[in-house]
Amino acid sequence: MTDWNRRKVLKGVLNGAAVTVAIPILDCFLDGNGEALAAGAPLPTRFGTWFWGCGINDKRFYPDKLGTDFEFKEETKALDPFKKKITVFSGYNAILDGQPNLTHWSGIMAALSGTVPSKGGNGVGTALASTLDCLVADHIGKGTRFKSIQTACTGQSNVSYSMLAGNTVNPSEVDPVSLYKRLFGPAFQDPNSGDFKPDPNVMLQQSVLSSVKDGRDDLMRSVGSSDRARLDQYFTSLRQVEQQLAVQLEPPAPAEACVVPKAPEALEPGTTWEDATMMHDKLTDLLVMALACNQTRVFHMALSAAVSNLRKAGQSVALHELTHEEPIDAKLGYQIETTYFLEQSMDVFASLLKKMEAVKEGNGTLLDHSLILALSESNLAKFHTLESLPMIVAGSAGGRWKSGQHINGKGDTVARVGLTVQQSLGMPVGSWGSGANATSRTITEVL
Amino acid sequence: MNISHISKRGRLSRIAIVAGAAVSLFFTVGGISAVKAVDEPVAQAGPATFRRLSEDQYKRSITQIFGPEITVPGRFEPPVREEGLLAIGASHVIVTPAGLEQYAIRGREISAQVLSEDHRSAYLQCGQQAGATFDSACARQFFGKYGRMLFRRPLTDKEMATTLGLAEKTTKTTSDFHRGLGAGLNSLLVSPAFVFRMETVESDPSRADALRLDTYSLATRISFLLWDAPPDEELLNAAADGSLRTNEGLERQVDRLMASPRFEQGVRAFFIDMFGYDQFDGLTKDSAIFPIFNPQLRDDAEEQTLRTIVDLLVTQKGDYRDLFTTRKTFLSRSLGALYGVRVDQRAFGGWMPYEFPAETPHAGLLTLPAFLMLDPSHEGRSSPTIRGKLVRESLLCEKVPAPPANVNFTLVQDTNDPVHKTARKRLSAHNESPACAGCHRITDPIGLALENYTPVGAYRSHENGELIDPSGTFDGKPYGNAMELTKLLRDSEGAPACVVQRVVEYGVGRTLSSGEEAWLGALSQSFAQEGFRFPALLRQVATSPAFQAVSSPALSSPAIALR
């Protein structure tokens, strides 16, 4: 295959020949630097949020030293192989500013929406502003089949910390078989197959949706003002599905590392640690390839609910209950049973990073071309503390984010991280958040 | 009129209605005058609602309109429970892009099935041989009939023209008339006019400056209240000819709906919502700790309670309050194993009517496994607090505040504590903390009375070798065990008042406005006078003028009818 070159391959495609491009795609699709497609478009940047419930043990989680010369502690040691690609944020707080601490809710919403919520608690509630993944998806997710993909590992589709402003949860995919069908089912077009033919059924579906849209104005006039926004959202969602269909009518851009995964076998969800991590493994297999195959550029993954019901098989008490009920070991200074889950959570996160690192793109990896914000809803879940909310960013957004650092916010708002993420992804955002969490202060160390 | 008040527990209390509140309503529909003297107040109502169909409602709509052979594919967005009901949450949820994607898939696949060679003759009386030719009259007939059933009102001229245009264009593109019809049907299925129940209003000629639902929206409210399904053709006809506006016509339709086999599905749907049975979806218990638990037992537990409810309330036309104490239920084989009762399911289609003997500790909803296992957050043990909260919130319509954020539970539930072996002893720590005691005094006594029942519903006398003490007080009245507690609950004012409140909220899809408290009070009174017969309550709500009334203040500009 060494005598293949870009010109030859593209010539075959353009001539309509059923060229099947070998996988992984050849470097001939890339420019000389390996950081952009030959057509000039840079390799895409991806963004994800990765959530685990019930926080950390501060002293076992955060490195002692700041800057680049830091060492991971017990609860983060699983990230050691990726140290240069990790940014640890400590000392960034969810600032309540007089609002109640809505348990297992205020922290996650403050971090992801920059705004402390006013309604909710016990891991559910409303969002006063849309979450970061939705904002980023609006910016970088429009050109792919799916603007974003949400997933969760315990079988409950409402476990998702991807929210539109209001009470709307972007529901999670919880079943590998249906996620596979959605991503790689009949509507999937292999970006590297080279034998693209527009599907007439997609065009038909477009005209159906267009017809529905024709009735918009009359329907909008028929509902009261308070419901108009909800109806308007329906048509916004409809337009997004139209855009997805439009993407399917264009020849897909080649995706260097896209390897269409095999259809997964059915997997029964469960809440034991073994069940949930197995589910995470199966879902992330698909998710990583969805990113590599340009089906989406944004994702949200919830390992557990904020009120985590993960437990060891045969044990009567789940993680959330453990955080509240298990005594702190006087000698060790932490809760032993609880900590098992917290420590292992970073192992699971590391497993995702490993998969992303294994996907080679240009001169780097899928992880290099991504930013993944891993976070939990509280620091010490036992007391629902919101100081130094655990946040770790993996990846470097294609070189636009300086990773390999431990940065302390000295009590500043968590929204600074979200603001900086948006700016690093090229979003024209000067300030973000509201109330005491409003900020225009970029974390300059990473840009 | 006495002014109603909200009780300290947040429940709308009973309201005394004086004669001055009663009004007589005069209707004029299509030149026919009808008079209804109504002994209930029609005060300020709440706004019209815009409710997303639930998964069950969507599926039932398709089955009712096209028959059970048409399958409904795809995944539905999770419902949202607000103020105690999914029916209220449905008035606030939106459709996300992922949700819309699923509606598009469903629309495509359902329309393909309906217009498939195998099925279309059941829906089309014309155009069988149309081939590539667009048969406009046939298409109009098809969309007229099924569009009206899907939208629960006739298509507007513009909607019909758009749908016909799409069908014609697709027929030309594909050279297939039936694919053209399929595209048109697909567009109706993806329209928000189908996916949402869009209530439209009109001026109420009987009350100055007042609004009411139009007849199609009224028909829809009634059918979803009684069937949890859309109006059938006869009810839509009654909306079309205006007979639904007359007392006789309204009562005739309500009685017809209540006599239908679909009424049972409506009653089930209401209690599934009120009692939070949506939580059964995916509910599990640790089989290592409770080997008897399996998905079959879970599903049977839910079905057992629903059968018990329907039998008592619909078949026997019994007193709603007896749900708390009835010993009559039904057993499947897996439930028989739980109770050690031999179940001869062959004679009863899998479910054997059964009455718990008087001396056994099983009577009423609270001791059935459905209630006892309905705690998704505890898979390995029971939580008296959660059980107590469920009774307070689901059965008594009370609100239990959330715990403070900084509470330290360490002393509360160390299950290895050699001193505090039972849940009661462990929970006693709550009462020593002022921050906790207030709420736990509301929830825990009820839950502790139920500690004699395991998280899968089996009876136990001891925990960790120590005798369980199920005694306590409910609203100041002492009880020795769960059997005595259920009698107190049965005779409480809160239990029947709660179901009245929930029925109305479920019917109108929102919390009640202050202007509706008098109506609620009147309904409670009638409910009592009717011997707490649940069907009578539903009938009264469905035929009530207040059920049709709509306010305008919440709307910056009143919604207008499409027609």
GROMACS .gro file of N, CA and C in nm, chain A residues 33-121:
model
  267
   33ASN      N    1   0.200   1.841   0.850
   33ASN     CA    2   0.226   1.847   0.994
   33ASN      C    3   0.150   1.741   1.073
   34GLY      N    4   0.056   1.678   1.008
   34GLY     CA    5  -0.022   1.577   1.077
   34GLY      C    6  -0.123   1.635   1.174
   35GLU      N    7  -0.150   1.763   1.168
   35GLU     CA    8  -0.246   1.823   1.260
   35GLU      C    9  -0.367   1.879   1.188
   36ALA      N   10  -0.372   1.855   1.058
   36ALA     CA   11  -0.489   1.905   0.985
   36ALA      C   12  -0.518   1.812   0.870
   37LEU      N   13  -0.643   1.810   0.830
   37LEU     CA   14  -0.677   1.734   0.711
   37LEU      C   15  -0.616   1.804   0.591
   38ALA      N   16  -0.589   1.729   0.487
   38ALA     CA   17  -0.520   1.785   0.372
   38ALA      C   18  -0.598   1.900   0.312
   39ALA      N   19  -0.730   1.895   0.323
   39ALA     CA   20  -0.811   2.003   0.268
   39ALA      C   21  -0.790   2.132   0.344
   40GLY      N   22  -0.722   2.128   0.455
   40GLY     CA   23  -0.693   2.249   0.530
   40GLY      C   24  -0.769   2.257   0.661
   41ALA      N   25  -0.876   2.178   0.674
   41ALA     CA   26  -0.951   2.182   0.799
   41ALA      C   27  -0.870   2.115   0.909
   42PRO      N   28  -0.860   2.177   1.025
   42PRO     CA   29  -0.783   2.114   1.133
   42PRO      C   30  -0.853   1.988   1.182
   43LEU      N   31  -0.777   1.899   1.241
   43LEU     CA   32  -0.840   1.783   1.303
   43LEU      C   33  -0.938   1.834   1.409
   44PRO      N   34  -1.053   1.775   1.414
   44PRO     CA   35  -1.155   1.831   1.504
   44PRO      C   36  -1.117   1.817   1.651
   45THR      N   37  -1.165   1.912   1.728
   45THR     CA   38  -1.149   1.905   1.873
   45THR      C   39  -1.277   1.849   1.932
   46ARG      N   40  -1.262   1.764   2.031
   46ARG     CA   41  -1.379   1.706   2.096
   46ARG      C   42  -1.385   1.751   2.241
   47PHE      N   43  -1.505   1.747   2.293
   47PHE     CA   44  -1.523   1.786   2.434
   47PHE      C   45  -1.617   1.688   2.502
   48GLY      N   46  -1.585   1.657   2.625
   48GLY     CA   47  -1.674   1.570   2.701
   48GLY      C   48  -1.675   1.607   2.848
   49THR      N   49  -1.783   1.574   2.914
   49THR     CA   50  -1.786   1.582   3.060
   49THR      C   51  -1.803   1.440   3.112
   50TRP      N   52  -1.730   1.410   3.215
   50TRP     CA   53  -1.731   1.274   3.272
   50TRP      C   54  -1.758   1.288   3.421
   51PHE      N   55  -1.865   1.228   3.465
   51PHE     CA   56  -1.911   1.253   3.601
   51PHE      C   57  -1.904   1.127   3.687
   52TRP      N   58  -1.857   1.147   3.809
   52TRP     CA   59  -1.872   1.040   3.908
   52TRP      C   60  -1.935   1.098   4.034
   53GLY      N   61  -2.015   1.019   4.101
   53GLY     CA   62  -2.090   1.070   4.215
   53GLY      C   63  -2.015   1.056   4.346
   54CYS      N   64  -2.045   1.145   4.439
   54CYS     CA   65  -2.004   1.136   4.579
   54CYS      C   66  -1.860   1.174   4.610
   55GLY      N   67  -1.800   1.256   4.524
   55GLY     CA   68  -1.683   1.332   4.563
   55GLY      C   69  -1.553   1.257   4.588
   56ILE      N   70  -1.476   1.311   4.678
   56ILE     CA   71  -1.337   1.266   4.700
   56ILE      C   72  -1.300   1.278   4.847
   57ASN      N   73  -1.181   1.228   4.878
   57ASN     CA   74  -1.115   1.265   5.003
   57ASN      C   75  -1.005   1.363   4.965
   58ASP      N   76  -1.024   1.484   5.005
   58ASP     CA   77  -0.939   1.594   4.960
   58ASP      C   78  -0.790   1.560   4.963
   59LYS      N   79  -0.746   1.510   5.078
   59LYS     CA   80  -0.602   1.490   5.097
   59LYS      C   81  -0.549   1.371   5.019
   60ARG      N   82  -0.635   1.283   4.981
   60ARG     CA   83  -0.591   1.166   4.904
   60ARG      C   84  -0.610   1.188   4.754
   61PHE      N   85  -0.669   1.301   4.719
   61PHE     CA   86  -0.704   1.326   4.579
   61PHE      C   87  -0.609   1.429   4.515
   62TYR      N   88  -0.592   1.542   4.584
   62TYR     CA   89  -0.515   1.650   4.522
   62TYR      C   90  -0.366   1.634   4.545
   63PRO      N   91  -0.285   1.657   4.442
   63PRO     CA   92  -0.141   1.655   4.461
   63PRO      C   93  -0.099   1.762   4.563
   64ASP      N   94   0.012   1.739   4.627
   64ASP     CA   95   0.060   1.837   4.726
   64ASP      C   96   0.116   1.961   4.656
   65LYS      N   97   0.186   1.937   4.546
   65LYS     CA   98   0.254   2.049   4.480
   65LYS      C   99   0.170   2.105   4.367
   66LEU      N  100   0.190   2.234   4.345
   66LEU     CA  101   0.126   2.299   4.231
   66LEU      C  102   0.222   2.300   4.113
   67GLY      N  103   0.174   2.349   3.999
   67GLY     CA  104   0.259   2.359   3.880
   67GLY      C  105   0.273   2.226   3.808
   68THR      N  106   0.384   2.211   3.741
   68THR     CA  107   0.403   2.090   3.659
   68THR      C  108   0.472   1.978   3.737
   69ASP      N  109   0.536   2.014   3.845
   69ASP     CA  110   0.612   1.914   3.921
   69ASP      C  111   0.528   1.859   4.035
   70PHE      N  112   0.421   1.796   3.999
   70PHE     CA  113   0.331   1.742   4.103
   70PHE      C  114   0.326   1.590   4.092
   71GLU      N  115   0.280   1.530   4.199
   71GLU     CA  116   0.263   1.385   4.196
   71GLU      C  117   0.121   1.351   4.238
   72PHE      N  118   0.063   1.257   4.167
   72PHE     CA  119  -0.072   1.217   4.202
   72PHE      C  120  -0.074   1.146   4.336
   73LYS      N  121  -0.189   1.155   4.403
   73LYS     CA  122  -0.205   1.088   4.532
   73LYS      C  123  -0.284   0.958   4.514
   74GLU      N  124  -0.319   0.897   4.624
   74GLU     CA  125  -0.382   0.764   4.617
   74GLU      C  126  -0.506   0.761   4.527
   75GLU      N  127  -0.589   0.862   4.539
   75GLU     CA  128  -0.716   0.856   4.466
   75GLU      C  129  -0.703   0.901   4.321
   76THR      N  130  -0.585   0.949   4.282
   76THR     CA  131  -0.567   0.991   4.144
   76THR      C  132  -0.450   0.918   4.077
   77LYS      N  133  -0.391   0.824   4.149
   77LYS     CA  134  -0.270   0.761   4.095
   77LYS      C  135  -0.297   0.687   3.963
   78ALA      N  136  -0.422   0.649   3.941
   78ALA     CA  137  -0.456   0.580   3.816
   78ALA      C  138  -0.431   0.669   3.695
   79LEU      N  139  -0.422   0.800   3.718
   79LEU     CA  140  -0.404   0.893   3.606
   79LEU      C  141  -0.257   0.914   3.573
   80ASP      N  142  -0.170   0.851   3.647
   80ASP     CA  143  -0.027   0.875   3.631
   80ASP      C  144   0.023   0.855   3.487
   81PRO      N  145  -0.022   0.751   3.417
   81PRO     CA  146   0.027   0.734   3.279
   81PRO      C  147  -0.006   0.852   3.188
   82PHE      N  148  -0.100   0.933   3.229
   82PHE     CA  149  -0.144   1.044   3.143
   82PHE      C  150  -0.105   1.179   3.204
   83LYS      N  151  -0.011   1.178   3.295
   83LYS     CA  152   0.017   1.297   3.375
   83LYS      C  153   0.038   1.422   3.288
   84LYS      N  154   0.109   1.407   3.179
   84LYS     CA  155   0.136   1.524   3.096
   84LYS      C  156   0.012   1.573   3.023
   85LYS      N  157  -0.088   1.493   3.025
   85LYS     CA  158  -0.211   1.531   2.953
   85LYS      C  159  -0.325   1.564   3.049
   86ILE      N  160  -0.289   1.581   3.175
   86ILE     CA  161  -0.391   1.605   3.279
   86ILE      C  162  -0.371   1.743   3.340
   87THR      N  163  -0.482   1.810   3.367
   87THR     CA  164  -0.477   1.934   3.445
   87THR      C  165  -0.566   1.915   3.567
   88VAL      N  166  -0.507   1.932   3.683
   88VAL     CA  167  -0.583   1.916   3.807
   88VAL      C  168  -0.618   2.054   3.861
   89PHE      N  169  -0.745   2.073   3.893
   89PHE     CA  170  -0.788   2.200   3.952
   89PHE      C  171  -0.830   2.177   4.096
   90SER      N  172  -0.764   2.244   4.185
   90SER     CA  173  -0.808   2.242   4.325
   90SER      C  174  -0.841   2.385   4.365
   91GLY      N  175  -0.910   2.398   4.475
   91GLY     CA  176  -0.936   2.531   4.528
   91GLY      C  177  -1.036   2.614   4.450
   92TYR      N  178  -1.112   2.552   4.364
   92TYR     CA  179  -1.220   2.624   4.295
   92TYR      C  180  -1.352   2.583   4.361
   93ASN      N  181  -1.427   2.681   4.405
   93ASN     CA  182  -1.546   2.653   4.486
   93ASN      C  183  -1.675   2.680   4.411
   94ALA      N  184  -1.776   2.603   4.445
   94ALA     CA  185  -1.912   2.639   4.404
   94ALA      C  186  -1.962   2.737   4.511
   95ILE      N  187  -1.982   2.861   4.472
   95ILE     CA  188  -2.014   2.965   4.571
   95ILE      C  189  -2.165   2.979   4.582
   96LEU      N  190  -2.216   2.953   4.701
   96LEU     CA  191  -2.362   2.950   4.718
   96LEU      C  192  -2.421   3.090   4.730
   97ASP      N  193  -2.344   3.182   4.787
   97ASP     CA  194  -2.388   3.322   4.793
   97ASP      C  195  -2.530   3.334   4.850
   98GLY      N  196  -2.553   3.267   4.959
   98GLY     CA  197  -2.683   3.280   5.026
   98GLY      C  198  -2.787   3.180   4.980
   99GLN      N  199  -2.763   3.115   4.868
   99GLN     CA  200  -2.858   3.012   4.822
   99GLN      C  201  -2.841   2.887   4.908
  100PRO      N  202  -2.946   2.806   4.918
  100PRO     CA  203  -2.930   2.681   4.995
  100PRO      C  204  -2.838   2.584   4.922
  101ASN      N  205  -2.771   2.502   5.000
  101ASN     CA  206  -2.692   2.395   4.939
  101ASN      C  207  -2.787   2.281   4.905
  102LEU      N  208  -2.828   2.274   4.781
  102LEU     CA  209  -2.916   2.167   4.736
  102LEU      C  210  -2.829   2.043   4.720
  103THR      N  211  -2.852   1.947   4.806
  103THR     CA  212  -2.757   1.837   4.818
  103THR      C  213  -2.736   1.763   4.686
  104HIS      N  214  -2.614   1.736   4.657
  104HIS     CA  215  -2.573   1.662   4.537
  104HIS      C  216  -2.625   1.728   4.409
  105TRP      N  217  -2.652   1.855   4.415
  105TRP     CA  218  -2.705   1.924   4.298
  105TRP      C  219  -2.639   2.060   4.275
  106SER      N  220  -2.628   2.138   4.383
  106SER     CA  221  -2.574   2.274   4.367
  106SER      C  222  -2.434   2.271   4.306
  107GLY      N  223  -2.352   2.178   4.352
  107GLY     CA  224  -2.212   2.174   4.307
  107GLY      C  225  -2.200   2.144   4.160
  108ILE      N  226  -2.272   2.041   4.117
  108ILE     CA  227  -2.258   1.999   3.977
  108ILE      C  228  -2.312   2.107   3.883
  109MET      N  229  -2.421   2.170   3.924
  109MET     CA  230  -2.478   2.273   3.837
  109MET      C  231  -2.391   2.400   3.838
  110ALA      N  232  -2.333   2.431   3.953
  110ALA     CA  233  -2.245   2.548   3.957
  110ALA      C  234  -2.127   2.527   3.863
  111ALA      N  235  -2.072   2.407   3.864
  111ALA     CA  236  -1.955   2.380   3.781
  111ALA      C  237  -1.991   2.373   3.634
  112LEU      N  238  -2.105   2.314   3.605
  112LEU     CA  239  -2.138   2.289   3.464
  112LEU      C  240  -2.221   2.398   3.399
  113SER      N  241  -2.290   2.477   3.481
  113SER     CA  242  -2.369   2.585   3.420
  113SER      C  243  -2.325   2.723   3.469
  114GLY      N  244  -2.231   2.726   3.561
  114GLY     CA  245  -2.182   2.854   3.612
  114GLY      C  246  -2.283   2.925   3.700
  115THR      N  247  -2.387   2.855   3.736
  115THR     CA  248  -2.496   2.918   3.810
  115THR      C  249  -2.545   2.823   3.918
  116VAL      N  250  -2.560   2.875   4.037
  116VAL     CA  251  -2.612   2.793   4.147
  116VAL      C  252  -2.762   2.776   4.128
  117PRO      N  253  -2.811   2.654   4.128
  117PRO     CA  254  -2.954   2.634   4.104
  117PRO      C  255  -3.038   2.675   4.225
  118SER      N  256  -3.166   2.698   4.198
  118SER     CA  257  -3.254   2.739   4.307
  118SER      C  258  -3.352   2.630   4.346
  119LYS      N  259  -3.358   2.525   4.267
  119LYS     CA  260  -3.458   2.422   4.293
  119LYS      C  261  -3.396   2.284   4.273
  120GLY      N  262  -3.418   2.198   4.368
  120GLY     CA  263  -3.368   2.062   4.353
  120GLY      C  264  -3.305   2.013   4.481
  121GLY      N  265  -3.226   1.911   4.468
  121GLY     CA  266  -3.161   1.849   4.582
  121GLY      C  267  -3.166   1.699   4.568
   0.00000   0.00000   0.00000
